Amino acid sequence: MAGYADAHLGGSEHGLVDNAVGDVEEIIPAKRRVALGLQQALVSNAWLDPIFIASVAGFSAALATNLVTATFLAAGTVTVVQSTRLVRLPVVQGPSSAFSPLAIGYYKAGTISAASLGLIIGAGLVFLAAIFGQFARLRRLLSPAVSGTIITLVGIALAGFTFMEFFGGIGSPSFATGSSLLLACVTTTVVLVSAALGGTCRMFGFLIALIVGDILALCLGMLDFSTVAQAPWIAFPKLLPYGALTFDPAITITMCIVFVVAVVEAMGMYEATAKLTGIELTDRRVNAGIAGEAGGSMLAALIGGFGTTAYAQNLGVIRLTGVASRHVVRVAGIIFIVLAFLPKVAAILVATPAAIVGGLFLPAAATVVMTGIQMASQDRGSPVKNMVAPLGLMAGLGIPALSGALSGGLPQILGEMLGHSIVVGAVTVMIAEIVLVRVPDLLRSR
């Protein structure tokens, strides 16, 4: 059998622009669908992000367990609903990296309950705007230059986390050791070789790489299952685990701004996924998808999680494996939901050495950067219009490095925003799109 990654490549009905991926509506046999769904779930950092936040912020064991289960439940629920009823694209949901530094800071400051309420308010406003169809207007600003810039910045933002894991995890005794580098390099190599071989190897490349990496880690004595024994068999997310919700105007405004940026990021992912798979992305699909993002974020905030968004690295998995079926993604969502109530099973995933995780993330994140650059670099027929993407990229990469020096005389909210490359880049590229493209085009049309 040639493999499902090689099927349905004509796609003239949907106008496929990349004939290396399969059909979004492709029905894959159940056994393969489960394996492919597990692969998508493993590559997603929905199971790593909460562990990272809990570790850095200093969560208690109970709160850390709750954060993991809450994240799985929210991400799984929204992934299933999105792939089945709403945006109907192969997008995997998970905690947005835009919220991670805020969550850590607010927990350490003792204001995490105010951040939860701020997220609920921001997500609620976005939900209302989405169901009334208002995001169609915002979508008009998402030219390939804007979407590509945001996606590129997302991919670059993944670089630090990816290489932190690639080298074995900062603070780990095996950080930057020869054994960690061997694990990471072998894992990445298996992914790339599998993609080059095509067929079934390409389809299951990440799963094959994970198995090979774990076998090598076992041989090197680097697999530690001590956390598995400590994890409970069954757990349920707790309602309002950080205590009663409190209102803080500055925190609420910050969370609203960051949530809108996360929504713009998600819209960019919808556009990129639709372009890759040849699906017509209607305004109705976009509004439905954003409503799902907002609903999932409100659910997450109520049970101790953080905002959810469409994951960029899973788009990289689609491009590398060629499997774009939304039914596979639905299986990944179901797996998340199951893991939410079975932390002992989830702990087995957590036992995977950080170097293997980094080895899996590296090619996935790299393809996200490649996708973003390809979109952002499209010639728009004018030197001025072609400046939109570079300005956004330069601001997103340059200003956060100066945030400490620049934020002194600014309000706290603006000071916090300057440190986030995706926030700065997204705002800059959208302003550039309005000033350099939309306003001149409007004036010329009169």
C-alpha positions as a LaTeX table, in Angstrom:
\begin{tabular}{lrrr}
\hline
Residue & $x$ (\AA) & $y$ (\AA) & $z$ (\AA) \\
\hline
Met1 & 0.00 & 0.00 & 0.00 \\
Ala2 & 1.41 & 3.42 & $-0.93$ \\
Gly3 & 0.32 & 4.99 & 2.36 \\
Tyr4 & $-2.36$ & 7.50 & 3.17 \\
Ala5 & 0.09 & 10.39 & 3.13 \\
Asp6 & 0.35 & 9.88 & $-0.63$ \\
Ala7 & $-3.38$ & 9.67 & $-1.25$ \\
His8 & $-5.77$ & 12.38 & $-2.41$ \\
Leu9 & $-3.00$ & 14.53 & $-3.82$ \\
Gly10 & $-4.88$ & 15.83 & $-6.81$ \\
Gly11 & $-7.27$ & 17.90 & $-4.75$ \\
Ser12 & $-8.47$ & 20.15 & $-7.53$ \\
Glu13 & $-11.80$ & 20.47 & $-5.78$ \\
His14 & $-10.11$ & 22.22 & $-2.85$ \\
Gly15 & $-7.35$ & 23.89 & $-4.84$ \\
Leu16 & $-4.47$ & 22.35 & $-2.96$ \\
Val17 & $-1.37$ & 24.47 & $-3.04$ \\
Asp18 & 0.89 & 21.85 & $-1.48$ \\
Asn19 & 0.40 & 18.45 & $-3.08$ \\
Ala20 & 2.55 & 16.82 & $-0.40$ \\
Val21 & $-0.26$ & 16.63 & 2.15 \\
Gly22 & $-3.43$ & 14.57 & 2.21 \\
Asp23 & $-7.08$ & 15.58 & 2.40 \\
Val24 & $-8.53$ & 17.21 & 5.50 \\
Glu25 & $-11.62$ & 14.98 & 5.20 \\
Glu26 & $-9.64$ & 11.77 & 4.67 \\
Ile27 & $-10.94$ & 8.81 & 6.70 \\
Ile28 & $-7.98$ & 6.73 & 7.85 \\
Pro29 & $-8.51$ & 3.18 & 9.23 \\
Ala30 & $-9.06$ & 3.16 & 12.99 \\
Lys31 & $-5.76$ & 1.59 & 14.09 \\
Arg32 & $-3.69$ & 4.00 & 12.04 \\
Arg33 & $-5.88$ & 6.90 & 13.07 \\
Val34 & $-5.23$ & 6.18 & 16.76 \\
Ala35 & $-1.46$ & 5.90 & 16.19 \\
Leu36 & $-1.41$ & 9.13 & 14.18 \\
Gly37 & $-3.54$ & 10.88 & 16.81 \\
Leu38 & $-1.13$ & 9.75 & 19.51 \\
Gln39 & 1.73 & 11.14 & 17.44 \\
Gln40 & 0.03 & 14.54 & 17.22 \\
Ala41 & $-0.63$ & 14.49 & 20.96 \\
Leu42 & 2.98 & 13.62 & 21.77 \\
Val43 & 4.48 & 16.35 & 19.59 \\
Ser44 & 2.14 & 18.96 & 21.05 \\
Asn45 & 3.60 & 20.56 & 24.16 \\
Ala46 & 0.22 & 20.49 & 25.88 \\
Trp47 & 1.83 & 18.04 & 28.31 \\
Leu48 & 5.11 & 19.95 & 28.66 \\
Asp49 & 3.95 & 23.54 & 29.05 \\
Pro50 & 2.06 & 23.03 & 32.34 \\
Ile51 & 4.96 & 21.04 & 33.80 \\
Phe52 & 7.35 & 23.82 & 32.83 \\
Ile53 & 5.11 & 26.52 & 34.36 \\
Ala54 & 4.56 & 24.53 & 37.56 \\
Ser55 & 8.30 & 23.92 & 37.96 \\
Val56 & 9.43 & 27.50 & 37.36 \\
Ala57 & 6.60 & 29.09 & 39.36 \\
Gly58 & 7.07 & 26.72 & 42.29 \\
Phe59 & 3.62 & 25.12 & 42.35 \\
Ser60 & 2.85 & 22.62 & 45.07 \\
Ala61 & 2.50 & 19.00 & 43.97 \\
Ala62 & $-1.30$ & 19.24 & 44.20 \\
Leu63 & $-1.48$ & 22.44 & 42.14 \\
Ala64 & 1.00 & 21.06 & 39.61 \\
Thr65 & $-1.11$ & 17.93 & 39.12 \\
Asn66 & $-4.23$ & 20.05 & 38.79 \\
Leu67 & $-2.56$ & 22.29 & 36.20 \\
Val68 & $-1.64$ & 19.28 & 34.09 \\
Thr69 & $-5.11$ & 17.71 & 34.27 \\
Ala70 & $-6.81$ & 21.06 & 33.62 \\
Thr71 & $-4.62$ & 21.69 & 30.59 \\
Phe72 & $-5.33$ & 18.26 & 29.13 \\
Leu73 & $-9.07$ & 18.59 & 29.68 \\
Ala74 & $-9.36$ & 22.07 & 28.17 \\
Ala75 & $-7.04$ & 21.33 & 25.25 \\
Gly76 & $-8.73$ & 18.00 & 24.52 \\
Thr77 & $-12.26$ & 19.36 & 24.69 \\
Val78 & $-11.53$ & 22.28 & 22.39 \\
Thr79 & $-9.50$ & 20.13 & 19.96 \\
Val80 & $-12.40$ & 17.70 & 19.58 \\
Val81 & $-14.99$ & 20.45 & 19.15 \\
Gln82 & $-12.82$ & 22.49 & 16.77 \\
Ser83 & $-11.99$ & 19.57 & 14.49 \\
Thr84 & $-15.55$ & 18.23 & 14.51 \\
Arg85 & $-17.91$ & 21.22 & 14.52 \\
Leu86 & $-16.23$ & 24.61 & 14.47 \\
Val87 & $-13.22$ & 25.53 & 12.31 \\
Arg88 & $-13.10$ & 21.90 & 11.01 \\
Leu89 & $-9.36$ & 22.02 & 10.34 \\
Pro90 & $-6.56$ & 19.74 & 11.65 \\
Val91 & $-5.53$ & 22.15 & 14.41 \\
Val92 & $-4.48$ & 20.87 & 17.83 \\
Gln93 & $-5.23$ & 23.12 & 20.79 \\
Gly94 & $-3.06$ & 23.69 & 23.81 \\
Pro95 & $-1.96$ & 26.33 & 26.32 \\
Ser96 & $-0.74$ & 29.45 & 24.57 \\
Ser97 & 2.91 & 30.29 & 25.19 \\
Ala98 & 1.87 & 33.95 & 25.33 \\
Phe99 & 0.37 & 33.30 & 28.77 \\
Ser100 & 3.23 & 31.25 & 30.25 \\
Pro101 & 5.48 & 34.09 & 31.52 \\
Leu102 & 2.43 & 35.98 & 32.78 \\
Ala103 & 1.16 & 32.92 & 34.65 \\
Ile104 & 4.54 & 32.38 & 36.30 \\
Gly105 & 4.85 & 36.04 & 37.31 \\
Tyr106 & 1.30 & 36.33 & 38.64 \\
Tyr107 & 1.60 & 33.12 & 40.66 \\
Lys108 & 4.82 & 34.28 & 42.29 \\
Ala109 & 3.20 & 37.66 & 43.00 \\
Gly110 & 0.14 & 36.02 & 44.54 \\
Thr111 & $-2.23$ & 37.49 & 41.92 \\
Ile112 & $-2.98$ & 34.35 & 39.92 \\
Ser113 & $-6.68$ & 34.43 & 40.86 \\
Ala114 & $-6.92$ & 37.94 & 39.39 \\
Ala115 & $-5.22$ & 36.68 & 36.23 \\
Ser116 & $-7.79$ & 33.89 & 35.98 \\
Leu117 & $-10.65$ & 36.39 & 36.16 \\
Gly118 & $-8.86$ & 38.63 & 33.64 \\
Leu119 & $-8.59$ & 35.70 & 31.25 \\
Ile120 & $-12.27$ & 34.85 & 31.69 \\
Ile121 & $-13.26$ & 38.46 & 30.96 \\
Gly122 & $-10.97$ & 38.71 & 27.93 \\
Ala123 & $-12.11$ & 35.36 & 26.54 \\
Gly124 & $-15.75$ & 36.29 & 27.19 \\
Leu125 & $-15.43$ & 39.51 & 25.20 \\
Val126 & $-13.73$ & 37.66 & 22.34 \\
Phe127 & $-16.43$ & 34.96 & 22.45 \\
Leu128 & $-19.20$ & 37.57 & 22.07 \\
Ala129 & $-17.34$ & 39.29 & 19.23 \\
Ala130 & $-16.86$ & 35.94 & 17.47 \\
Ile131 & $-20.48$ & 34.78 & 17.67 \\
Phe132 & $-21.58$ & 38.15 & 16.30 \\
Gly133 & $-19.17$ & 37.74 & 13.38 \\
Gln134 & $-16.84$ & 40.63 & 14.18 \\
Phe135 & $-13.58$ & 38.80 & 13.56 \\
Ala136 & $-14.22$ & 38.88 & 9.84 \\
Arg137 & $-13.17$ & 42.54 & 10.01 \\
Leu138 & $-9.95$ & 41.75 & 11.86 \\
Arg139 & $-9.27$ & 39.00 & 9.35 \\
Arg140 & $-9.14$ & 41.61 & 6.57 \\
Leu141 & $-5.85$ & 42.75 & 8.06 \\
Leu142 & $-4.38$ & 39.26 & 7.91 \\
Ser143 & $-2.65$ & 39.47 & 4.58 \\
Pro144 & $-0.01$ & 36.77 & 3.96 \\
Ala145 & 2.56 & 39.33 & 5.13 \\
Val146 & 0.80 & 39.76 & 8.48 \\
Ser147 & $-0.02$ & 36.08 & 9.03 \\
Gly148 & 3.42 & 35.01 & 7.87 \\
Thr149 & 5.15 & 37.45 & 10.20 \\
Ile150 & 3.16 & 36.23 & 13.20 \\
Ile151 & 3.75 & 32.57 & 12.34 \\
Thr152 & 7.48 & 33.21 & 11.86 \\
Leu153 & 7.67 & 34.89 & 15.26 \\
Val154 & 5.79 & 32.00 & 16.84 \\
Gly155 & 8.30 & 29.57 & 15.34 \\
Ile156 & 11.23 & 31.67 & 16.53 \\
Ala157 & 9.65 & 31.94 & 19.99 \\
Leu158 & 9.63 & 28.14 & 20.09 \\
Ala159 & 13.38 & 28.11 & 19.44 \\
Gly160 & 14.45 & 28.89 & 23.00 \\
Phe161 & 12.18 & 26.27 & 24.53 \\
Thr162 & 13.11 & 23.74 & 21.84 \\
Phe163 & 16.85 & 24.05 & 22.34 \\
Met164 & 16.48 & 24.14 & 26.11 \\
Glu165 & 14.89 & 20.70 & 25.78 \\
Phe166 & 17.28 & 19.65 & 22.98 \\
Phe167 & 20.26 & 20.05 & 25.29 \\
Gly168 & 18.55 & 18.11 & 28.08 \\
Gly169 & 16.68 & 20.74 & 30.10 \\
Ile170 & 18.28 & 23.55 & 32.08 \\
Gly171 & 18.87 & 22.46 & 35.66 \\
Ser172 & 19.02 & 18.79 & 34.75 \\
Pro173 & 22.23 & 16.86 & 35.57 \\
Ser174 & 22.27 & 15.70 & 31.96 \\
Phe175 & 22.08 & 19.22 & 30.50 \\
Ala176 & 24.45 & 19.67 & 27.54 \\
Thr177 & 26.07 & 16.28 & 28.14 \\
Gly178 & 27.13 & 13.97 & 25.36 \\
Ser179 & 24.31 & 11.53 & 26.13 \\
Ser180 & 21.65 & 14.24 & 25.88 \\
Leu181 & 23.05 & 15.52 & 22.61 \\
Leu182 & 23.17 & 11.97 & 21.26 \\
Leu183 & 19.50 & 11.41 & 22.17 \\
Ala184 & 18.41 & 14.71 & 20.62 \\
Cys185 & 20.41 & 14.31 & 17.43 \\
Val186 & 19.28 & 10.72 & 16.88 \\
Thr187 & 15.64 & 11.69 & 17.44 \\
Thr188 & 15.80 & 14.59 & 14.99 \\
Thr189 & 17.66 & 12.46 & 12.45 \\
Val190 & 14.99 & 9.73 & 12.60 \\
Val191 & 12.25 & 12.33 & 11.96 \\
Leu192 & 14.09 & 13.76 & 8.95 \\
Val193 & 15.06 & 10.37 & 7.49 \\
Ser194 & 11.47 & 9.15 & 7.90 \\
Ala195 & 10.20 & 12.23 & 6.07 \\
Ala196 & 12.70 & 11.62 & 3.26 \\
Leu197 & 11.73 & 7.94 & 2.92 \\
Gly198 & 8.05 & 8.81 & 2.42 \\
Gly199 & 5.07 & 6.48 & 2.66 \\
Thr200 & 4.38 & 4.89 & 6.04 \\
Cys201 & 7.74 & 5.98 & 7.45 \\
Arg202 & 6.89 & 9.59 & 6.72 \\
Met203 & 3.41 & 9.22 & 8.16 \\
Phe204 & 4.66 & 7.86 & 11.50 \\
Gly205 & 8.02 & 9.63 & 11.57 \\
Phe206 & 7.56 & 11.35 & 14.92 \\
Leu207 & 6.21 & 8.23 & 16.61 \\
Ile208 & 9.10 & 6.16 & 15.22 \\
Ala209 & 11.56 & 8.80 & 16.45 \\
Leu210 & 10.00 & 8.78 & 19.92 \\
Ile211 & 10.26 & 4.98 & 20.17 \\
Val212 & 13.86 & 4.95 & 18.91 \\
Gly213 & 14.77 & 7.75 & 21.29 \\
Asp214 & 13.20 & 6.03 & 24.30 \\
Ile215 & 14.94 & 2.74 & 23.49 \\
Leu216 & 18.27 & 4.55 & 23.28 \\
Ala217 & 17.51 & 6.40 & 26.54 \\
Leu218 & 16.74 & 3.09 & 28.23 \\
Cys219 & 20.08 & 1.70 & 27.05 \\
Leu220 & 21.84 & 4.80 & 28.41 \\
Gly221 & 20.01 & 4.58 & 31.74 \\
Met222 & 18.25 & 7.91 & 31.20 \\
Leu223 & 14.63 & 6.81 & 31.57 \\
Asp224 & 13.31 & 7.64 & 35.04 \\
Phe225 & 9.85 & 6.34 & 35.93 \\
Ser226 & 9.91 & 7.43 & 39.59 \\
Thr227 & 7.25 & 10.09 & 38.94 \\
Val228 & 4.93 & 7.41 & 37.54 \\
Ala229 & 4.79 & 5.62 & 40.90 \\
Gln230 & 4.01 & 8.89 & 42.70 \\
Ala231 & 1.22 & 9.97 & 40.35 \\
Pro232 & $-2.38$ & 9.07 & 41.30 \\
Trp233 & $-4.33$ & 6.71 & 39.06 \\
Ile234 & $-7.34$ & 9.00 & 38.75 \\
Ala235 & $-7.63$ & 12.76 & 39.23 \\
Phe236 & $-10.22$ & 15.40 & 38.44 \\
Pro237 & $-9.49$ & 19.08 & 37.82 \\
Lys238 & $-10.53$ & 21.26 & 40.75 \\
Leu239 & $-12.81$ & 24.25 & 40.29 \\
Leu240 & $-11.00$ & 27.53 & 41.10 \\
Pro241 & $-7.88$ & 25.87 & 42.58 \\
Tyr242 & $-6.22$ & 29.26 & 43.24 \\
Gly243 & $-9.08$ & 30.50 & 45.38 \\
Ala244 & $-11.92$ & 32.94 & 44.79 \\
Leu245 & $-11.59$ & 35.13 & 41.71 \\
Thr246 & $-10.45$ & 38.69 & 42.34 \\
Phe247 & $-10.53$ & 41.72 & 40.05 \\
Asp248 & $-7.48$ & 43.79 & 39.19 \\
Pro249 & $-7.95$ & 46.37 & 36.38 \\
Ala250 & $-4.31$ & 46.37 & 35.22 \\
Ile251 & $-4.08$ & 42.57 & 35.18 \\
Thr252 & $-7.43$ & 42.29 & 33.41 \\
Ile253 & $-6.40$ & 44.71 & 30.67 \\
Thr254 & $-3.09$ & 42.88 & 30.25 \\
Met255 & $-4.81$ & 39.51 & 29.95 \\
Cys256 & $-7.32$ & 40.92 & 27.44 \\
Ile257 & $-4.54$ & 42.33 & 25.25 \\
Val258 & $-2.53$ & 39.11 & 25.37 \\
Phe259 & $-5.64$ & 37.08 & 24.58 \\
Val260 & $-6.38$ & 39.17 & 21.50 \\
Val261 & $-2.79$ & 38.63 & 20.35 \\
Ala262 & $-3.22$ & 34.88 & 20.94 \\
Val263 & $-6.39$ & 35.04 & 18.83 \\
Val264 & $-4.52$ & 36.79 & 16.01 \\
Glu265 & $-1.88$ & 34.06 & 16.28 \\
Ala266 & $-4.62$ & 31.41 & 16.03 \\
Met267 & $-6.13$ & 33.12 & 12.99 \\
Gly268 & $-2.72$ & 33.10 & 11.37 \\
Met269 & $-2.53$ & 29.35 & 12.06 \\
Tyr270 & $-5.96$ & 28.86 & 10.48 \\
Glu271 & $-4.82$ & 30.73 & 7.38 \\
Ala272 & $-1.57$ & 28.76 & 7.14 \\
Thr273 & $-3.33$ & 25.42 & 7.67 \\
Ala274 & $-6.00$ & 26.25 & 5.11 \\
Lys275 & $-3.36$ & 27.29 & 2.59 \\
Leu276 & $-1.32$ & 24.14 & 3.18 \\
Thr277 & $-4.34$ & 21.84 & 2.84 \\
Gly278 & $-6.16$ & 23.75 & 0.08 \\
Ile279 & $-9.28$ & 24.39 & 2.17 \\
Glu280 & $-11.37$ & 27.52 & 1.63 \\
Leu281 & $-11.33$ & 29.35 & 4.95 \\
Thr282 & $-14.62$ & 31.22 & 5.23 \\
Asp283 & $-15.42$ & 34.00 & 7.70 \\
Arg284 & $-17.93$ & 31.66 & 9.33 \\
Arg285 & $-15.22$ & 29.07 & 9.98 \\
Val286 & $-12.90$ & 31.70 & 11.44 \\
Asn287 & $-15.54$ & 33.12 & 13.77 \\
Ala288 & $-16.56$ & 29.62 & 14.89 \\
Gly289 & $-12.93$ & 28.70 & 15.54 \\
Ile290 & $-12.26$ & 31.84 & 17.59 \\
Ala291 & $-15.42$ & 31.21 & 19.60 \\
Gly292 & $-14.04$ & 27.76 & 20.36 \\
Glu293 & $-10.68$ & 29.22 & 21.41 \\
Ala294 & $-12.45$ & 31.64 & 23.76 \\
Gly295 & $-14.76$ & 28.99 & 25.20 \\
Gly296 & $-11.85$ & 26.66 & 25.87 \\
Ser297 & $-9.89$ & 29.43 & 27.56 \\
Met298 & $-12.80$ & 30.24 & 29.88 \\
Leu299 & $-13.09$ & 26.55 & 30.78 \\
Ala300 & $-9.34$ & 26.36 & 31.38 \\
Ala301 & $-9.36$ & 29.44 & 33.64 \\
Leu302 & $-12.17$ & 28.04 & 35.79 \\
Ile303 & $-10.27$ & 24.81 & 36.51 \\
Gly304 & $-6.79$ & 26.27 & 36.93 \\
Gly305 & $-5.43$ & 26.29 & 33.38 \\
Phe306 & $-4.50$ & 29.10 & 31.01 \\
Gly307 & $-5.55$ & 30.31 & 27.59 \\
Thr308 & $-5.68$ & 27.80 & 24.73 \\
Thr309 & $-4.71$ & 28.37 & 21.12 \\
Ala310 & $-3.98$ & 26.47 & 17.91 \\
Tyr311 & $-0.51$ & 24.95 & 18.09 \\
Ala312 & 2.07 & 25.87 & 15.48 \\
Gln313 & 4.26 & 22.78 & 15.86 \\
Asn314 & 1.37 & 20.51 & 14.92 \\
Leu315 & 1.21 & 22.32 & 11.58 \\
Gly316 & 4.86 & 21.34 & 11.21 \\
Val317 & 3.89 & 17.72 & 11.87 \\
Ile318 & 1.27 & 17.88 & 9.10 \\
Arg319 & 3.80 & 19.23 & 6.65 \\
Leu320 & 6.45 & 16.65 & 7.52 \\
Thr321 & 4.14 & 13.61 & 7.72 \\
Gly322 & 1.71 & 14.59 & 4.97 \\
Val323 & $-1.29$ & 13.58 & 7.13 \\
Ala324 & $-3.80$ & 16.43 & 7.31 \\
Ser325 & $-6.96$ & 14.57 & 8.33 \\
Arg326 & $-8.98$ & 16.44 & 10.93 \\
His327 & $-10.25$ & 13.06 & 12.15 \\
Val328 & $-6.70$ & 12.25 & 13.29 \\
Val329 & $-6.63$ & 15.50 & 15.25 \\
Arg330 & $-9.95$ & 14.60 & 16.86 \\
Val331 & $-8.29$ & 11.40 & 18.16 \\
Ala332 & $-5.49$ & 13.54 & 19.63 \\
Gly333 & $-8.14$ & 15.55 & 21.47 \\
Ile334 & $-9.75$ & 12.40 & 22.85 \\
Ile335 & $-6.33$ & 11.23 & 24.06 \\
Phe336 & $-5.88$ & 14.54 & 25.89 \\
Ile337 & $-9.25$ & 14.12 & 27.61 \\
Val338 & $-8.39$ & 10.58 & 28.72 \\
Leu339 & $-5.02$ & 11.74 & 30.07 \\
Ala340 & $-6.78$ & 14.49 & 32.03 \\
Phe341 & $-8.31$ & 11.86 & 34.29 \\
Leu342 & $-5.40$ & 9.38 & 34.28 \\
Pro343 & $-2.33$ & 11.28 & 35.55 \\
Lys344 & $-0.38$ & 8.05 & 36.06 \\
Val345 & $-0.57$ & 7.41 & 32.31 \\
Ala346 & 0.34 & 11.03 & 31.63 \\
Ala347 & 3.35 & 10.63 & 33.94 \\
Ile348 & 4.74 & 8.00 & 31.57 \\
Leu349 & 4.87 & 10.67 & 28.86 \\
Val350 & 6.53 & 13.05 & 31.29 \\
Ala351 & 9.26 & 10.45 & 31.90 \\
Thr352 & 10.47 & 10.94 & 28.32 \\
Pro353 & 13.88 & 12.67 & 28.57 \\
Ala354 & 13.89 & 16.34 & 27.65 \\
Ala355 & 16.48 & 15.75 & 24.92 \\
Ile356 & 14.07 & 13.48 & 23.04 \\
Val357 & 11.33 & 16.09 & 23.31 \\
Gly358 & 13.69 & 18.71 & 21.93 \\
Gly359 & 14.70 & 16.37 & 19.13 \\
Leu360 & 11.03 & 15.98 & 18.16 \\
Phe361 & 10.26 & 19.68 & 18.45 \\
Leu362 & 13.22 & 20.90 & 16.39 \\
Pro363 & 12.05 & 19.79 & 12.91 \\
Ala364 & 8.43 & 20.66 & 13.73 \\
Ala365 & 9.32 & 24.18 & 14.87 \\
Ala366 & 11.67 & 24.62 & 11.91 \\
Thr367 & 8.87 & 23.89 & 9.46 \\
Val368 & 6.72 & 26.50 & 11.24 \\
Val369 & 9.43 & 29.10 & 10.65 \\
Met370 & 9.71 & 27.97 & 7.01 \\
Thr371 & 5.94 & 28.24 & 6.51 \\
Gly372 & 5.88 & 31.71 & 8.02 \\
Ile373 & 8.79 & 32.97 & 5.92 \\
Gln374 & 7.25 & 31.61 & 2.74 \\
Met375 & 4.01 & 33.46 & 3.47 \\
Ala376 & 5.68 & 36.70 & 4.61 \\
Ser377 & 8.10 & 36.86 & 1.67 \\
Gln378 & 5.48 & 36.90 & $-1.10$ \\
Asp379 & 6.10 & 39.80 & $-3.48$ \\
Arg380 & 3.29 & 42.37 & $-3.20$ \\
Gly381 & 4.35 & 44.36 & $-6.24$ \\
Ser382 & 5.61 & 47.40 & $-4.36$ \\
Pro383 & 8.77 & 48.10 & $-2.32$ \\
Val384 & 6.70 & 49.92 & 0.29 \\
Lys385 & 4.18 & 47.07 & 0.67 \\
Asn386 & 7.04 & 44.60 & 0.86 \\
Met387 & 8.29 & 46.43 & 3.97 \\
Val388 & 5.32 & 45.32 & 6.10 \\
Ala389 & 6.66 & 41.89 & 7.06 \\
Pro390 & 10.30 & 42.98 & 7.66 \\
Leu391 & 9.17 & 45.82 & 9.95 \\
Gly392 & 7.04 & 43.43 & 12.00 \\
Leu393 & 9.86 & 40.89 & 12.25 \\
Met394 & 12.47 & 43.47 & 13.22 \\
Ala395 & 10.21 & 44.96 & 15.90 \\
Gly396 & 9.26 & 41.54 & 17.24 \\
Leu397 & 12.90 & 40.48 & 17.50 \\
Gly398 & 14.55 & 43.76 & 18.44 \\
Ile399 & 12.26 & 45.61 & 20.87 \\
Pro400 & 11.83 & 42.81 & 23.47 \\
Ala401 & 15.61 & 42.74 & 23.91 \\
Leu402 & 15.39 & 46.40 & 25.00 \\
Ser403 & 12.21 & 46.04 & 27.06 \\
Gly404 & 14.00 & 46.61 & 30.37 \\
Ala405 & 15.47 & 49.92 & 29.22 \\
Leu406 & 12.33 & 51.07 & 27.41 \\
Ser407 & 9.71 & 50.23 & 30.04 \\
Gly408 & 10.95 & 52.61 & 32.74 \\
Gly409 & 8.68 & 55.54 & 31.91 \\
Leu410 & 5.77 & 53.52 & 30.55 \\
Pro411 & 2.62 & 52.23 & 32.26 \\
Gln412 & 3.04 & 48.75 & 33.73 \\
Ile413 & 0.80 & 47.16 & 31.10 \\
Leu414 & 2.84 & 48.52 & 28.18 \\
Gly415 & 6.07 & 47.63 & 29.94 \\
Glu416 & 4.99 & 44.00 & 30.26 \\
Met417 & 3.90 & 43.84 & 26.63 \\
Leu418 & 7.26 & 45.06 & 25.34 \\
Gly419 & 8.89 & 41.86 & 26.54 \\
His420 & 6.75 & 39.59 & 24.35 \\
Ser421 & 8.09 & 39.21 & 20.81 \\
Ile422 & 4.80 & 37.88 & 19.39 \\
Val423 & 2.82 & 40.76 & 20.94 \\
Val424 & 5.23 & 43.44 & 19.72 \\
Gly425 & 5.58 & 41.90 & 16.26 \\
Ala426 & 1.84 & 41.33 & 15.80 \\
Val427 & 0.92 & 44.89 & 16.79 \\
Thr428 & 3.70 & 46.38 & 14.64 \\
Val429 & 2.93 & 44.35 & 11.53 \\
Met430 & $-0.79$ & 45.14 & 11.73 \\
Ile431 & $-0.09$ & 48.87 & 12.13 \\
Ala432 & 2.34 & 48.69 & 9.21 \\
Glu433 & $-0.29$ & 46.90 & 7.11 \\
Ile434 & $-2.81$ & 49.67 & 7.83 \\
Val435 & $-0.41$ & 52.59 & 7.33 \\
Leu436 & 1.60 & 51.32 & 4.35 \\
Val437 & $-1.04$ & 49.30 & 2.48 \\
Arg438 & $-4.66$ & 49.75 & 3.49 \\
Val439 & $-4.81$ & 53.56 & 3.90 \\
Pro440 & $-2.90$ & 54.31 & 0.65 \\
Asp441 & $-5.10$ & 51.81 & $-1.25$ \\
Leu442 & $-8.23$ & 53.44 & 0.19 \\
Leu443 & $-7.02$ & 56.94 & $-0.77$ \\
Arg444 & $-6.18$ & 55.83 & $-4.30$ \\
Ser445 & $-9.60$ & 54.25 & $-4.75$ \\
Arg446 & $-11.36$ & 57.55 & $-4.09$ \\
\hline
\end{tabular}
